[in-house]
Short mmCIF file of C-alpha atoms in Angstrom, two decimals:
data_model
loop_
_atom_site.label_atom_id
_atom_site.label_comp_id
_atom_site.label_asym_id
_atom_site.label_seq_id
_atom_site.Cartn_x
_atom_site.Cartn_y
_atom_site.Cartn_z
CA UNK A 1 -2.18 -6.12 -16.46
CA UNK A 2 -5.56 -7.82 -16.85
CA UNK A 3 -4.73 -9.75 -13.71
CA UNK A 4 -4.67 -6.55 -11.64
CA UNK A 5 -7.36 -6.77 -8.95
CA UNK A 6 -8.73 -9.90 -10.64
CA UNK A 7 -10.00 -8.04 -13.70
CA UNK A 8 -9.44 -11.20 -15.75
CA UNK A 9 -11.62 -13.23 -13.38
CA UNK A 10 -14.34 -10.61 -13.59
CA UNK A 11 -14.20 -10.64 -17.39
CA UNK A 12 -14.30 -14.41 -17.35
CA UNK A 13 -17.39 -14.36 -15.12
CA UNK A 14 -19.15 -11.75 -17.27
CA UNK A 15 -18.46 -13.86 -20.35
CA UNK A 16 -19.88 -17.01 -18.78
CA UNK A 17 -16.73 -18.47 -17.24
CA UNK A 18 -16.69 -21.07 -14.50
CA UNK A 19 -17.35 -20.48 -10.83
CA UNK A 20 -17.00 -16.71 -10.88
CA UNK A 21 -13.37 -17.06 -11.91
CA UNK A 22 -12.30 -19.35 -9.06
CA UNK A 23 -9.66 -21.68 -10.49
CA UNK A 24 -7.97 -24.65 -8.96
CA UNK A 25 -4.93 -26.68 -9.96
CA UNK A 26 -1.40 -25.67 -10.75
CA UNK A 27 -1.66 -25.45 -14.53
CA UNK A 28 -2.75 -22.32 -16.30
CA UNK A 29 -6.02 -22.45 -18.21
CA UNK A 30 -7.65 -20.21 -20.76
CA UNK A 31 -10.82 -18.42 -19.86
CA UNK A 32 -13.84 -18.09 -22.12
CA UNK A 33 -12.88 -14.43 -22.51
CA UNK A 34 -9.68 -15.50 -24.22
CA UNK A 35 -7.45 -14.40 -21.32
CA UNK A 36 -4.81 -16.76 -20.04
CA UNK A 37 -5.32 -17.50 -16.36
CA UNK A 38 -2.30 -17.91 -14.14
CA UNK A 39 -2.35 -20.40 -11.26
CA UNK A 40 -4.49 -18.96 -8.44
CA UNK A 41 -1.70 -18.89 -5.87
CA UNK A 42 0.43 -16.68 -8.08
CA UNK A 43 -2.52 -14.38 -8.73
CA UNK A 44 -3.22 -14.17 -4.99
CA UNK A 45 0.40 -13.23 -4.32
CA UNK A 46 0.39 -10.61 -7.08
CA UNK A 47 -2.92 -9.03 -6.08
CA UNK A 48 -2.03 -8.94 -2.39
CA UNK A 49 1.10 -6.93 -3.24
CA UNK A 50 -0.92 -4.64 -5.53
CA UNK A 51 -3.66 -4.12 -2.93
CA UNK A 52 -1.02 -3.23 -0.36
CA UNK A 53 0.66 -0.57 -2.48
CA UNK A 54 -2.79 0.62 -3.61
CA UNK A 55 -3.63 1.31 0.04
CA UNK A 56 -0.61 3.58 0.43
CA UNK A 57 -2.13 6.57 -1.39
CA UNK A 58 -4.25 7.97 1.50
CA UNK A 59 -1.27 7.47 3.82
CA UNK A 60 1.08 9.27 1.43
CA UNK A 61 -1.39 12.15 1.12
CA UNK A 62 -1.85 12.52 4.86
CA UNK A 63 1.90 12.56 5.52
CA UNK A 64 2.59 16.10 6.77
CA UNK A 65 6.10 16.08 5.29
CA UNK A 66 5.16 14.74 1.89
CA UNK A 67 6.30 16.15 -1.42
CA UNK A 68 3.81 18.09 -3.59
CA UNK A 69 0.63 16.20 -4.49
CA UNK A 70 1.42 15.72 -8.22
CA UNK A 71 4.66 13.97 -7.25
CA UNK A 72 2.78 11.82 -4.73
CA UNK A 73 0.21 10.79 -7.34
CA UNK A 74 2.89 10.05 -9.94
CA UNK A 75 4.81 7.94 -7.42
CA UNK A 76 1.71 6.02 -6.38
CA UNK A 77 0.61 5.36 -9.98
CA UNK A 78 4.11 4.18 -10.86
CA UNK A 79 4.24 1.97 -7.77
CA UNK A 80 1.10 0.18 -8.91
CA UNK A 81 2.98 -0.88 -12.02
CA UNK A 82 6.56 -1.21 -10.78
CA UNK A 83 6.02 -1.33 -6.99
CA UNK A 84 9.18 -0.49 -5.05
CA UNK A 85 10.94 1.01 -8.08
CA UNK A 86 8.95 4.21 -7.46
CA UNK A 87 8.11 4.21 -3.75
CA UNK A 88 11.64 3.86 -2.38
CA UNK A 89 13.10 6.77 -4.44
CA UNK A 90 10.15 8.95 -3.41
CA UNK A 91 10.78 8.37 0.28
CA UNK A 92 14.48 9.01 -0.25
CA UNK A 93 13.71 12.33 -1.96
CA UNK A 94 11.27 13.18 0.84
CA UNK A 95 13.98 12.77 3.45
CA UNK A 96 16.48 14.72 1.33
CA UNK A 97 14.23 17.78 1.08
CA UNK A 98 13.40 17.62 4.78
CA UNK A 99 17.11 17.71 5.64
CA UNK A 100 17.74 20.43 3.06
CA UNK A 101 15.05 22.65 4.61
CA UNK A 102 16.88 22.42 7.91
CA UNK A 103 13.74 22.96 10.00
CA UNK A 104 12.53 19.36 9.91
CA UNK A 105 9.56 20.07 7.62
CA UNK A 106 9.27 20.06 3.82
CA UNK A 107 8.21 23.45 2.46
CA UNK A 108 5.60 22.53 -0.13
CA UNK A 109 5.25 26.09 -1.37
CA UNK A 110 8.91 25.99 -2.53
CA UNK A 111 10.16 28.45 0.11
CA UNK A 112 13.29 27.11 1.77
CA UNK A 113 15.13 28.79 4.59
CA UNK A 114 15.06 29.76 8.21
CA UNK A 115 11.67 30.75 9.64
CA UNK A 116 10.67 31.90 13.07
CA UNK A 117 8.54 29.97 15.54
CA UNK A 118 5.33 31.74 14.58
CA UNK A 119 5.85 30.90 10.90
CA UNK A 120 6.49 27.24 11.78
CA UNK A 121 3.28 27.01 13.81
CA UNK A 122 1.32 28.64 10.99
CA UNK A 123 2.93 26.26 8.44
CA UNK A 124 2.04 23.24 10.54
CA UNK A 125 -1.57 24.29 10.80
CA UNK A 126 -1.80 25.00 7.06
CA UNK A 127 -0.17 21.69 6.11
CA UNK A 128 -2.39 19.80 8.53
CA UNK A 129 -5.48 21.19 6.80
CA UNK A 130 -4.04 20.65 3.31
CA UNK A 131 -2.80 17.13 3.88
CA UNK A 132 -5.86 15.62 5.51
CA UNK A 133 -7.16 12.85 3.27
CA UNK A 134 -11.00 12.87 3.20
CA UNK A 135 -12.42 10.07 5.29
CA UNK A 136 -14.63 8.72 2.50
CA UNK A 137 -11.54 8.26 0.30
CA UNK A 138 -9.72 6.39 3.04
CA UNK A 139 -12.71 4.13 3.65
CA UNK A 140 -13.18 3.56 -0.10
CA UNK A 141 -9.56 2.47 -0.44
CA UNK A 142 -10.00 0.26 2.61
CA UNK A 143 -13.08 -1.44 1.19
CA UNK A 144 -11.45 -2.09 -2.20
CA UNK A 145 -8.30 -3.47 -0.61
CA UNK A 146 -10.32 -5.65 1.76
CA UNK A 147 -12.31 -7.16 -1.11
CA UNK A 148 -9.21 -7.85 -3.20
CA UNK A 149 -7.19 -9.35 -0.36
CA UNK A 150 -10.20 -11.30 0.87
CA UNK A 151 -10.67 -12.85 -2.57
CA UNK A 152 -6.95 -13.55 -2.81
CA UNK A 153 -7.10 -15.29 0.57
CA UNK A 154 -10.03 -17.37 -0.67
CA UNK A 155 -8.07 -18.39 -3.75
CA UNK A 156 -5.03 -19.30 -1.67
CA UNK A 157 -7.16 -21.32 0.75
CA UNK A 158 -8.84 -23.27 -2.05
CA UNK A 159 -5.46 -23.96 -3.62
CA UNK A 160 -4.06 -25.17 -0.29
CA UNK A 161 -6.95 -27.62 0.08
CA UNK A 162 -7.19 -28.86 -3.50
CA UNK A 163 -3.61 -28.52 -4.81
CA UNK A 164 -1.16 -28.20 -1.91
CA UNK A 165 1.76 -29.09 -4.19
CA UNK A 166 1.34 -25.73 -5.90
CA UNK A 167 3.03 -24.16 -2.87
CA UNK A 168 6.22 -26.06 -3.75
CA UNK A 169 6.13 -24.63 -7.26
CA UNK A 170 5.42 -21.18 -5.87
CA UNK A 171 8.42 -21.22 -3.50
CA UNK A 172 10.59 -22.56 -6.31
CA UNK A 173 9.64 -19.57 -8.43
CA UNK A 174 10.56 -17.18 -5.62
CA UNK A 175 14.02 -18.74 -5.49
CA UNK A 176 14.58 -18.97 -9.24
CA UNK A 177 12.45 -16.28 -10.89
CA UNK A 178 13.62 -12.68 -10.45
CA UNK A 179 10.09 -11.31 -10.85
CA UNK A 180 8.70 -13.35 -7.97
CA UNK A 181 11.79 -12.66 -5.90
CA UNK A 182 11.33 -8.92 -6.48
CA UNK A 183 7.70 -9.11 -5.33
CA UNK A 184 8.80 -10.95 -2.21
CA UNK A 185 11.38 -8.27 -1.44
CA UNK A 186 8.72 -5.62 -2.08
CA UNK A 187 6.51 -7.09 0.63
CA UNK A 188 9.35 -6.76 3.13
CA UNK A 189 10.02 -3.19 2.03
CA UNK A 190 6.31 -2.33 2.17
CA UNK A 191 6.33 -3.41 5.81
CA UNK A 192 9.22 -1.05 6.52
CA UNK A 193 7.69 1.85 4.56
CA UNK A 194 4.32 1.33 6.22
CA UNK A 195 5.88 1.30 9.69
CA UNK A 196 7.75 4.52 8.93
CA UNK A 197 4.85 6.42 7.34
CA UNK A 198 2.27 5.32 9.90
CA UNK A 199 4.71 6.40 12.58
CA UNK A 200 4.96 9.84 10.94
CA UNK A 201 1.20 10.22 10.56
CA UNK A 202 0.43 8.89 14.05
CA UNK A 203 3.02 11.21 15.58
CA UNK A 204 1.45 14.18 13.79
CA UNK A 205 -1.98 13.06 14.99
CA UNK A 206 -0.78 12.81 18.59
CA UNK A 207 0.82 16.25 18.36
CA UNK A 208 -2.43 17.89 17.22
CA UNK A 209 -5.07 15.99 19.21
CA UNK A 210 -5.73 15.29 22.87
CA UNK A 211 -5.70 11.50 23.13
CA UNK A 212 -5.66 9.41 26.26
CA UNK A 213 -2.45 7.59 27.05
CA UNK A 214 -4.03 4.25 26.19
CA UNK A 215 -5.04 5.57 22.76
CA UNK A 216 -1.50 6.84 22.19
CA UNK A 217 -0.02 3.44 22.96
CA UNK A 218 -2.60 1.75 20.73
CA UNK A 219 -1.71 3.96 17.78
CA UNK A 220 1.99 3.16 18.00
CA UNK A 221 1.39 -0.54 18.62
CA UNK A 222 -1.04 -1.09 15.75
CA UNK A 223 1.31 0.35 13.11
CA UNK A 224 3.64 -2.63 13.54
CA UNK A 225 1.36 -5.15 11.79
CA UNK A 226 2.18 -5.50 8.07
CA UNK A 227 -0.76 -4.48 5.87
CA UNK A 228 -3.34 -5.01 8.66
CA UNK A 229 -2.23 -1.85 10.47
CA UNK A 230 -2.57 0.16 7.26
CA UNK A 231 -5.99 -1.35 6.60
CA UNK A 232 -7.10 -0.52 10.15
CA UNK A 233 -5.88 3.04 9.74
CA UNK A 234 -7.91 3.45 6.55
CA UNK A 235 -11.09 2.63 8.47
CA UNK A 236 -10.34 4.99 11.36
#
């Protein structure tokens, strides 16, 4: 979609549109680039959801029990287009293969079966090295998500000040339009998925590093905040 990460606003600005693509009012307008602009509140809602699922990739990569990387990338790319329709089945499959392995860890090299303690410790060390997401990638994802959500927040704030009635229309759409309802449900599910995955990653981090007790408590406390905890983790 041209509305993904405000691409339409950027095109409008490049083509001489008004106010760097900041629109007010509840009615849709056409940009000078020939792209129909949706009301800003709807765009803010859409791009916040997209920025959130966009931020999941480094977390999915760093998950020590994840499925093979090609499956992770396919799931993430699909989630950007269809959100929860890809992410939920992936996590279900992840749990299925963990239980099937019987040792509590997914065997990413395809070997399934009983292993001794030495093999488990070696596997953990290998997976830890393989699954570490480079810090510059995490920070890059954090910066992009921050910019998108920050702009979305600006749009929502301007709308609240100039056209507060648009909130009524927005809530009506959530109740009556299945697309908006689905996005709303996705935000709830993203909170649950984020809490689960951050818990997995933080637990792995605590198992392999010597943190103070206060740091341990902070890690587990911070993962409870929807989106903000994930954003904080990306900058760590």
